[in-house]
CSV table of C-alpha atoms and ligand atoms in Angstrom, one decimal:
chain,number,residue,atom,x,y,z
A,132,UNK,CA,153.0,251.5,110.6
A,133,UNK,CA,150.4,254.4,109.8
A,134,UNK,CA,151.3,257.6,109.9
A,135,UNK,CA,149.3,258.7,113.0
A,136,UNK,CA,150.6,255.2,115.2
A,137,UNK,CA,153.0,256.0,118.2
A,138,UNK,CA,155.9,257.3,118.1
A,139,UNK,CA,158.1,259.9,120.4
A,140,UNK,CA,156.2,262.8,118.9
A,141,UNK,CA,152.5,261.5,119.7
A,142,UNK,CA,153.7,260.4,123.1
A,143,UNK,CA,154.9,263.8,124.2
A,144,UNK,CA,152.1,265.5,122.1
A,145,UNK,CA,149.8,263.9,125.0
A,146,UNK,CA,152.5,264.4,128.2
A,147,UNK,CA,152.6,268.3,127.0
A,148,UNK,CA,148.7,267.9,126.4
A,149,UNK,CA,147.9,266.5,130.2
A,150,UNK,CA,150.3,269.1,131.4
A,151,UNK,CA,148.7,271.8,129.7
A,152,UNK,CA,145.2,270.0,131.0
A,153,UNK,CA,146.0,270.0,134.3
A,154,UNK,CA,147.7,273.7,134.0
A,155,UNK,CA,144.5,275.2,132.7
A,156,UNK,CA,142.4,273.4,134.9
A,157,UNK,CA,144.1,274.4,138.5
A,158,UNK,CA,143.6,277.8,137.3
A,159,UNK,CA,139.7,277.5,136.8
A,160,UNK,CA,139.1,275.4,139.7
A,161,UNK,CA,140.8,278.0,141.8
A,162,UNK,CA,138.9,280.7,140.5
A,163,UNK,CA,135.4,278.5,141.1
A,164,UNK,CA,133.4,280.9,143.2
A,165,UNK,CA,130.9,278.1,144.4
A,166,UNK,CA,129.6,274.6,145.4
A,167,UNK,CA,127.8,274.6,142.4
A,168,UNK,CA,130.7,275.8,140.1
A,169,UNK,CA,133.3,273.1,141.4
A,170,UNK,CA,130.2,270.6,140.4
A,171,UNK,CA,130.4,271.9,136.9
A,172,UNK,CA,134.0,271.9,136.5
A,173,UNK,CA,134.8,269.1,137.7
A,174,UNK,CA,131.9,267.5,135.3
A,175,UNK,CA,133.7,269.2,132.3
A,176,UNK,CA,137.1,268.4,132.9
A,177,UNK,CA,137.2,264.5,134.3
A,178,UNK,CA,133.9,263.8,132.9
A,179,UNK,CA,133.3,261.0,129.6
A,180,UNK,CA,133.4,264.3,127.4
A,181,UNK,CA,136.8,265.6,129.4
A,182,UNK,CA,140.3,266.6,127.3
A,183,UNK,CA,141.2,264.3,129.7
A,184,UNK,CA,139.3,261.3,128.9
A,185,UNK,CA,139.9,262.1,125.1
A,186,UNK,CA,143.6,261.9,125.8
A,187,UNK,CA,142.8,258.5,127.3
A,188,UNK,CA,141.1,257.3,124.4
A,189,UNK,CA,143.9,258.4,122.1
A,190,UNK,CA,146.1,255.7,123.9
A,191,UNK,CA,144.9,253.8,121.4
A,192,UNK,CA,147.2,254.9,118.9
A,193,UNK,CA,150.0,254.3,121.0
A,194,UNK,CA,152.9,251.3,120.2
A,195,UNK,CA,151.8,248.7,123.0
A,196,UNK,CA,154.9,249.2,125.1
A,197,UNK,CA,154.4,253.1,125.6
A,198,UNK,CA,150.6,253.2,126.5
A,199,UNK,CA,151.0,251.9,130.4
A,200,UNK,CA,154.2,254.8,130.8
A,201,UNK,CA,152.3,257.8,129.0
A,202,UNK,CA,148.5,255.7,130.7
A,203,UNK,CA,150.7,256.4,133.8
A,204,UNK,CA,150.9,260.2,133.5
A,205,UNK,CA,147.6,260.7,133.2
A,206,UNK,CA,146.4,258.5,135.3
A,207,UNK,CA,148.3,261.0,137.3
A,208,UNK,CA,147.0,263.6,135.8
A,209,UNK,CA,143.2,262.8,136.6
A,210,UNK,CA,144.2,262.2,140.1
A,211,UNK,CA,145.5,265.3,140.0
A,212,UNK,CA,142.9,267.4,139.0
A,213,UNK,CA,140.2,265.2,141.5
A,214,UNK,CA,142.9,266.3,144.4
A,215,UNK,CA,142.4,270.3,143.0
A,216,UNK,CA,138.4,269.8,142.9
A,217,UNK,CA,137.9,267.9,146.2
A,218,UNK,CA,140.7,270.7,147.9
A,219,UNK,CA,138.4,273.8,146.6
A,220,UNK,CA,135.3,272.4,147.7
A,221,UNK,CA,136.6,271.6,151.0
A,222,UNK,CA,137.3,275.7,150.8
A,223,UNK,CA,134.1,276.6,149.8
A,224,UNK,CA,132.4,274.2,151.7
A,225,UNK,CA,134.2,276.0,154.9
A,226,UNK,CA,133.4,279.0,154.3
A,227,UNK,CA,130.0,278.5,152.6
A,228,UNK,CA,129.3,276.8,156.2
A,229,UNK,CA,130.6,279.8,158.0
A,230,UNK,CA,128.4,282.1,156.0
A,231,UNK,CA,125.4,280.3,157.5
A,232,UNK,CA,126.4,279.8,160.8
A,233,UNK,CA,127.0,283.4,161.2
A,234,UNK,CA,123.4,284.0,159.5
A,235,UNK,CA,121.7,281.2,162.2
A,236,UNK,CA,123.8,282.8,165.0
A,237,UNK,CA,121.5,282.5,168.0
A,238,UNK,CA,123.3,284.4,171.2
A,239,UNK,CA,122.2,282.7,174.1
A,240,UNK,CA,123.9,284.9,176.2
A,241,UNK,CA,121.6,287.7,175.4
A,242,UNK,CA,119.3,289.2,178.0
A,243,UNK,CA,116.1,289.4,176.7
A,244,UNK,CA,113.5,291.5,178.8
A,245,UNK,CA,111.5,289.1,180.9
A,246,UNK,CA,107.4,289.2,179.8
A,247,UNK,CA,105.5,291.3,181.5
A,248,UNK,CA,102.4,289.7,182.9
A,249,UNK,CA,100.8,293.7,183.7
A,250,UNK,CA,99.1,294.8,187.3
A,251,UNK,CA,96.5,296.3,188.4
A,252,UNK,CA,95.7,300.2,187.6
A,253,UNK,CA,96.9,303.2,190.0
A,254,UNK,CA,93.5,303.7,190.9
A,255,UNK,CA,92.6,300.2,191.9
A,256,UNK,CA,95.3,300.1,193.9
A,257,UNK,CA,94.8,303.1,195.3
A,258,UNK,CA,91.2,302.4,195.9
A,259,UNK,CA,92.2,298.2,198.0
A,260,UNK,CA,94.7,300.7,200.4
A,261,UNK,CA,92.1,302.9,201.5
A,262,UNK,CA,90.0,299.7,202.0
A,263,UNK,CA,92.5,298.5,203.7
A,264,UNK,CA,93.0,301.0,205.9
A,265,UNK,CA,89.6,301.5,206.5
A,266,UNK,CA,89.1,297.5,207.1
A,267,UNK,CA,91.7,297.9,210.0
A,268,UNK,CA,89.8,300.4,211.8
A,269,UNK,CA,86.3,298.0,211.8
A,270,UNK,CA,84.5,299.4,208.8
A,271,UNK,CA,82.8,297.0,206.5
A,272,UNK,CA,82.8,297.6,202.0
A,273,UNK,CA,79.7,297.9,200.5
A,274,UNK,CA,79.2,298.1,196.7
A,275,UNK,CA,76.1,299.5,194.5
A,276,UNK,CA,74.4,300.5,191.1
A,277,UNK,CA,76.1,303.0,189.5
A,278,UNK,CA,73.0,303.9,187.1
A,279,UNK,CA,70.8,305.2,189.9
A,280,UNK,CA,67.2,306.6,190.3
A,281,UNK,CA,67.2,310.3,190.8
A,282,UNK,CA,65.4,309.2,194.5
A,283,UNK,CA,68.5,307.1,195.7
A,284,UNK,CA,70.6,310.2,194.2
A,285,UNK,CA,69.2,313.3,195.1
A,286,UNK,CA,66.0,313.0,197.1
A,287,UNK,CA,66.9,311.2,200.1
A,288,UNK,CA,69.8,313.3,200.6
A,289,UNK,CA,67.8,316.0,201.0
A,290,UNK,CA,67.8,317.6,198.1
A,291,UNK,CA,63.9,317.6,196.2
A,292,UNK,CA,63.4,318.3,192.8
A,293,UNK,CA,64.8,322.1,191.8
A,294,UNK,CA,66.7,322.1,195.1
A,295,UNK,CA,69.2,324.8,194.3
A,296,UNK,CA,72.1,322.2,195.4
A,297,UNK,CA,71.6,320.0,192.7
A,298,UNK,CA,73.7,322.3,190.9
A,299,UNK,CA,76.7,321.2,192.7
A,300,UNK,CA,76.8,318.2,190.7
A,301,UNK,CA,76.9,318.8,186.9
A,302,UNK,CA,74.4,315.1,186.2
A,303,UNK,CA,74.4,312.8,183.1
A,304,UNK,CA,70.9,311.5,182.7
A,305,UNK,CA,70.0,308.9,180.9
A,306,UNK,CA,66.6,308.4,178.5
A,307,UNK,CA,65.1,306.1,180.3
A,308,UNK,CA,61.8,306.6,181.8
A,309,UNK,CA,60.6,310.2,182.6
A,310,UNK,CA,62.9,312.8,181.9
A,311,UNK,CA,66.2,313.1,184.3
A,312,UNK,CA,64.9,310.5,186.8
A,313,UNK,CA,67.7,308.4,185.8
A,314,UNK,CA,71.1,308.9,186.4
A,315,UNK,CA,75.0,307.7,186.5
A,316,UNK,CA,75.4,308.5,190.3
A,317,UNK,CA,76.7,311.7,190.7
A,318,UNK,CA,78.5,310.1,194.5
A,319,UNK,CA,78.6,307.0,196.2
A,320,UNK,CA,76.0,308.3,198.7
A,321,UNK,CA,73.3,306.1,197.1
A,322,UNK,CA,74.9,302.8,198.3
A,323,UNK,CA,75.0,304.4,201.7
A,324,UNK,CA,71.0,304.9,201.8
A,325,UNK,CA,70.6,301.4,200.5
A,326,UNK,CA,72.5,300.3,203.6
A,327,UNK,CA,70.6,301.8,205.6
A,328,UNK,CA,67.5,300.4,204.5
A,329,UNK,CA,68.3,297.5,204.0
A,330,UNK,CA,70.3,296.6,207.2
A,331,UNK,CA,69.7,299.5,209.4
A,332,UNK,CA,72.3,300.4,212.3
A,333,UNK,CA,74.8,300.1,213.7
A,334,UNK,CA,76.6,301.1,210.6
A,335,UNK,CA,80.2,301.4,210.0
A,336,UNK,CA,81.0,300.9,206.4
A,337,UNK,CA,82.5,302.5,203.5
A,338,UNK,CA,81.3,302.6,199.9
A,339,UNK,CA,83.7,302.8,197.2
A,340,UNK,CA,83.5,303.6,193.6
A,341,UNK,CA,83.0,305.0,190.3
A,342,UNK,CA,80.7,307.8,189.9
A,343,UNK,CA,79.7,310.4,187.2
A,344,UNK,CA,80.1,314.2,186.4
A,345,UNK,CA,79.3,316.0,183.5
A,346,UNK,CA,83.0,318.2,183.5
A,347,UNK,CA,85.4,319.5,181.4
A,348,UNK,CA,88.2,317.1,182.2
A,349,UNK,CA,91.5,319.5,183.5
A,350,UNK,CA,94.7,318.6,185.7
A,351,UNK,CA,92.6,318.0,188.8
A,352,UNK,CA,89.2,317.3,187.4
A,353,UNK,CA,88.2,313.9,185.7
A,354,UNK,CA,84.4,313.0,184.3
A,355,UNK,CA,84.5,309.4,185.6
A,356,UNK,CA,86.2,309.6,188.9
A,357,UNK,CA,86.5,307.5,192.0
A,358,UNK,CA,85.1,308.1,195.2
A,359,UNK,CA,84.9,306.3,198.4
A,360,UNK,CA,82.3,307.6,201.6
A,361,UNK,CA,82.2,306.4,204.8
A,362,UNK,CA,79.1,306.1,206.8
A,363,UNK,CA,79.0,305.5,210.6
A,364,UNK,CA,75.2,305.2,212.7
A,365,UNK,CA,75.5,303.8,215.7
A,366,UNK,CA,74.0,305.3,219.2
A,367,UNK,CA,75.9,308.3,221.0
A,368,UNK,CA,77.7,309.1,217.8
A,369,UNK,CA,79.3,312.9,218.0
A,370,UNK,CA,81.6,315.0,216.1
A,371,UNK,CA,84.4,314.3,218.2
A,372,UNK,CA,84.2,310.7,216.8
A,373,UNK,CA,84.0,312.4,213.0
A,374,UNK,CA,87.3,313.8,213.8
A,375,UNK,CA,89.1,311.0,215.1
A,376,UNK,CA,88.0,309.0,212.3
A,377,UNK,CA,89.4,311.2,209.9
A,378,UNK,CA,92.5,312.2,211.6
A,379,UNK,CA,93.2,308.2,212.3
A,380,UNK,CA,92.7,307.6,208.3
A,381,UNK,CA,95.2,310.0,207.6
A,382,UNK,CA,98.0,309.5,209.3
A,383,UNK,CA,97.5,305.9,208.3
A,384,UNK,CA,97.0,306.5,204.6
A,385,UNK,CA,99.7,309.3,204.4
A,386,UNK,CA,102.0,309.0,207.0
A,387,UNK,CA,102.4,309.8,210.8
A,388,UNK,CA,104.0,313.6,209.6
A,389,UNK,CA,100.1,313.9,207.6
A,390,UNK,CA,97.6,315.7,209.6
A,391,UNK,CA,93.7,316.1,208.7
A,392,UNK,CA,92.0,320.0,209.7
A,393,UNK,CA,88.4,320.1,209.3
A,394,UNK,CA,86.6,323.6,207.8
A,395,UNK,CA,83.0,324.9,208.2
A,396,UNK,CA,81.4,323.8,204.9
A,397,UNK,CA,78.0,323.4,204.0
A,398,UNK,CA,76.7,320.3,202.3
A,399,UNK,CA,72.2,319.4,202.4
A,400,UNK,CA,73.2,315.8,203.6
A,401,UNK,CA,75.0,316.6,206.8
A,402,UNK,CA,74.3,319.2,209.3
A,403,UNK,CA,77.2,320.6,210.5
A,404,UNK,CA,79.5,320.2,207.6
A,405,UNK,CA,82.7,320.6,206.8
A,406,UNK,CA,85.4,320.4,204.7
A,407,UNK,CA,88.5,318.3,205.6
A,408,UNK,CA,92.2,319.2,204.4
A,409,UNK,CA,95.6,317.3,205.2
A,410,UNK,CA,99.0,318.5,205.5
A,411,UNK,CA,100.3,319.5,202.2
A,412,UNK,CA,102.3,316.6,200.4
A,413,UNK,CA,104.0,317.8,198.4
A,414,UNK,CA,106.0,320.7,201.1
A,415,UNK,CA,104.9,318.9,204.0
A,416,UNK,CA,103.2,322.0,205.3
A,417,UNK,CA,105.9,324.8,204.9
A,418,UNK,CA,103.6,326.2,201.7
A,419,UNK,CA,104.1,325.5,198.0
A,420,UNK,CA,102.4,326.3,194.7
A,421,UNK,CA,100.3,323.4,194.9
A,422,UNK,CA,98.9,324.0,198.2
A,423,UNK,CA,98.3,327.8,197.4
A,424,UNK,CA,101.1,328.5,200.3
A,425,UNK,CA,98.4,327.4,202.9
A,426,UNK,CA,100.4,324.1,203.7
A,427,UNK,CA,97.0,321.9,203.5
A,428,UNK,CA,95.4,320.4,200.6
A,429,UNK,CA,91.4,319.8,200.3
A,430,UNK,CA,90.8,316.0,200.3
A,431,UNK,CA,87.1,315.6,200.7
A,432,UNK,CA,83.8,316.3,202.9
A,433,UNK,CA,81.8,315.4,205.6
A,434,UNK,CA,79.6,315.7,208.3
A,435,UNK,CA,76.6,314.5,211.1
A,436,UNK,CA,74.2,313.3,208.9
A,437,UNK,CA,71.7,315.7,208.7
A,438,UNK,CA,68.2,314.2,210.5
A,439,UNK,CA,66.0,314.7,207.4
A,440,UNK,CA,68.6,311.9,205.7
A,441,UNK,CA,68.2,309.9,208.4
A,442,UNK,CA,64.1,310.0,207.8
A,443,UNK,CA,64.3,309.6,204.6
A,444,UNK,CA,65.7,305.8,205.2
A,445,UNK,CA,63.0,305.5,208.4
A,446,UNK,CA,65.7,306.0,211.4
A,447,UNK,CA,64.5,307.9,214.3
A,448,UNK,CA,67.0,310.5,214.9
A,449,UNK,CA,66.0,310.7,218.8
A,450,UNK,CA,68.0,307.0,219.1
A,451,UNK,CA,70.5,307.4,216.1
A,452,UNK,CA,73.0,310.0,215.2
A,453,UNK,CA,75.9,309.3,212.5
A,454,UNK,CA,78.3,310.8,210.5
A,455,UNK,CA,79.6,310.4,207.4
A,456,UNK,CA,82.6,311.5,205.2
A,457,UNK,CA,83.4,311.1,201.3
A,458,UNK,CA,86.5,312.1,199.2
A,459,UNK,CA,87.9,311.5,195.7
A,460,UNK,CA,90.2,308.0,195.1
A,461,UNK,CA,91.7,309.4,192.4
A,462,UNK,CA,92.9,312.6,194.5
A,463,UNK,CA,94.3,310.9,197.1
A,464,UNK,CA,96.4,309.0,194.4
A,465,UNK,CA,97.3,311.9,192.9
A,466,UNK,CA,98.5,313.7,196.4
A,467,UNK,CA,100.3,310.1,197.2
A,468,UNK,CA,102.4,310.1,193.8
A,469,UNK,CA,102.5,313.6,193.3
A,470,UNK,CA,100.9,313.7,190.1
A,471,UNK,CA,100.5,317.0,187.9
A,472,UNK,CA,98.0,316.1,185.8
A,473,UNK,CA,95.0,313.7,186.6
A,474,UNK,CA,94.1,313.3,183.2
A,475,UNK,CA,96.5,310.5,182.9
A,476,UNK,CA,94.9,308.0,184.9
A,477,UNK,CA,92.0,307.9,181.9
A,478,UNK,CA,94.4,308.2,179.2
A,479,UNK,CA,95.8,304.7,179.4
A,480,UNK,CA,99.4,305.9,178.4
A,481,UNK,CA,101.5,302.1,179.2
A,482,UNK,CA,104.2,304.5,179.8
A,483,UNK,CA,102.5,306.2,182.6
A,484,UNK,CA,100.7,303.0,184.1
A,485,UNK,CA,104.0,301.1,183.7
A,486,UNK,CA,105.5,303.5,186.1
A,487,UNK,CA,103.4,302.2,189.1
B,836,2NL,C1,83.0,315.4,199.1
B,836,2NL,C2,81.9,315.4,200.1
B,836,2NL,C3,80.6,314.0,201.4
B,836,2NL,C4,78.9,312.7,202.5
B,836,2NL,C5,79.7,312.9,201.5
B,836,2NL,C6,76.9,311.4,203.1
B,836,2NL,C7,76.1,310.3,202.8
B,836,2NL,C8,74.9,310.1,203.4
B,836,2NL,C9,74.5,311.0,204.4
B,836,2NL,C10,75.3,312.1,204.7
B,836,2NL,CL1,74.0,308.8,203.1
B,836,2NL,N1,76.5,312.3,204.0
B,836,2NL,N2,78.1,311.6,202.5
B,836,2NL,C11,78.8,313.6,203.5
B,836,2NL,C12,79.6,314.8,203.5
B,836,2NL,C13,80.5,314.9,202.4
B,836,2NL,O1,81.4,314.1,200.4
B,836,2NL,O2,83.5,316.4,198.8
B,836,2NL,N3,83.2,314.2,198.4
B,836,2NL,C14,84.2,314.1,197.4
């Protein structure tokens, strides 16, 4: 027998050795702080290159009838340590699974704002009302240029070149042509004297749209603003029907409690003129800083149109007599939704347009 065969002492050399194995072992796999790690271990310690497997090898040396009792053990042993490595990746695979669920965590309960799909501006609406409203009573729309001889303008509204009323509208020409005989229109009145040219009475329309003034924009003055006129030429037509008209828009724009009051004014396109106000709407009347404490607010013009308008477009004013009226859009909006400052409807602020 060799010196290193068998033997009680080499058989619990190895029993202490697989116990020691297994002892060091449930310590590391424990501490394994990932998938990855238990990979490793368990690579190193039940692996060919194992303590484990060397022990197994050294069976060898063992008397026949001691190697299947001591094979026994660590057969154990190995089972052992595969029960520790599969139990701490079943750990880490828990909780390396919770780690991403709560990183893919998709709340479906959340309320997430619907998309907004956007509307149309203040001023357009504004501006399909009064249409509206106008529509009802039996007036027609009409549309034109907005880049307008100084003719269509100025001229055949009674007002030639160096007419001292010109003044009243601050003009942006443009360089075309001879000097200042183009224009952005400075009113809507040019659509209203293509109308009658081109149709000739009776009329009952109104003209809405953009027009230009050359202004220093402030809380009730914009440079691009919105108007819409309204022309009437028919046979018989007086004053009294002026006032109607104007007093039947308003209580139908504003409300029953709104009331229209007409002023002497003077304007070169309409003979008499005047100036038409509505009941305050912000105080309803009683007096307020907006209104000045008179209780009415200035909404626009109008007037018969003036006989030297109505030759201009070829109408003999013995058969036809007319009126016509014209106020700002962006005004009434700014009387309907009582806002401060009209330099917000340019601006394009989403938190103002939203609001609408
Ligand atoms: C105002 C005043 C007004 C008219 C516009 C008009 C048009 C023709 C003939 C006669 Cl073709 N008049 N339009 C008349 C009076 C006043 O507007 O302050 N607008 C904001």
């Amino acid at each position: 027998m060799t010196p290193d065969a068998g033997g009680p002492d080499r058989v619990g050399a190895i029993l202490a050795e697989a116990h020691d194995i297994v002892g060091r072992a449930r310590a590391r796999i424990g501490a394994a702080g990932s998938l990855a790690d238990v990979r490793d271990l368990e690579a190193e310690l039940l692996g060919k290159r194992s303590e484990l497997s060397a022990a197994h090898r050294s069976l060898g040396a063992l008397e026949a009838d001691e190697r299947p009792r001591v094979g026994q053990r660590l057969q154990e042993a190995r089972a052992r340590l595969e029960e520790l490595v599969a139990a701490r990746r079943a750990e880490l695979e828990s909780s390396e699974r919770a780690v991403r669920l709560r990183a893919e965590h998709l709340d479906l309960t959340e309320v997430v704002a619907p998309s907004t799909r956007g509307h149309l501006h203040l001023v357009q609406r504004t501006r399909d009302q009064l249409e509206d409203v106008f529509i009802g009573m039996g007036f027609v729309v009409a549309e034109g240029p907005e880049v307008e001889t100084d003719w269509y303008n100025f001229e055949a509204l009674h007002m030639p070149p160096a007419h001292p009323a010109r003044g009243m509208w601050d003009t942006l020409y443009l360089s075309l042509g001879e000097p200042e005989t183009v224009l952005l229109r400075t009113h809507t009145s040019p659509v209203q004297i293509r109308l009658m040219q081109s149709q000739g009475p009776p009329i009952y329309a109104v003209m809405p749209g953009t027009c230009y003034r050359r202004d220093t924009p402030d809380a009730r003055h914009i440079p691009t603003f919105h108007q819409i006129e309204g022309l009437v030429v028919d046979r018989g037509i007086t004053f009294a029907d002026l006032a109607g008209t104007i007093e039947t828009f308003t209580s139908a724009y504003f409300g029953p409690e709104i009331h229209a009051r007409l002023r002497p004014a003077y304007f070169p396109f309409t003979e008499p003129s005047a100036e038409f106000e509505i009941t305050c709407t912000i105080c309803h009347g009683e007096g307020c800083r907006t209104c000045s404490q008179t209780g009415w607010i200035e909404l626009g013009g109008c007037g018969m149109v003036d006989p030297a308008v109505l030759a201009a477009v070829g109408l003999d004013d013995g058969e036809w007599s007319g009126f016509a009226f014209g106020f700002g859009i962006d005004r009434c909006a700014q009387m309907r939704h009582e806002i401060p400052d009209m330099r917000v409807l340019l601006e394009n602020d989403v938190r103002f347009l939203r609001q609408i």
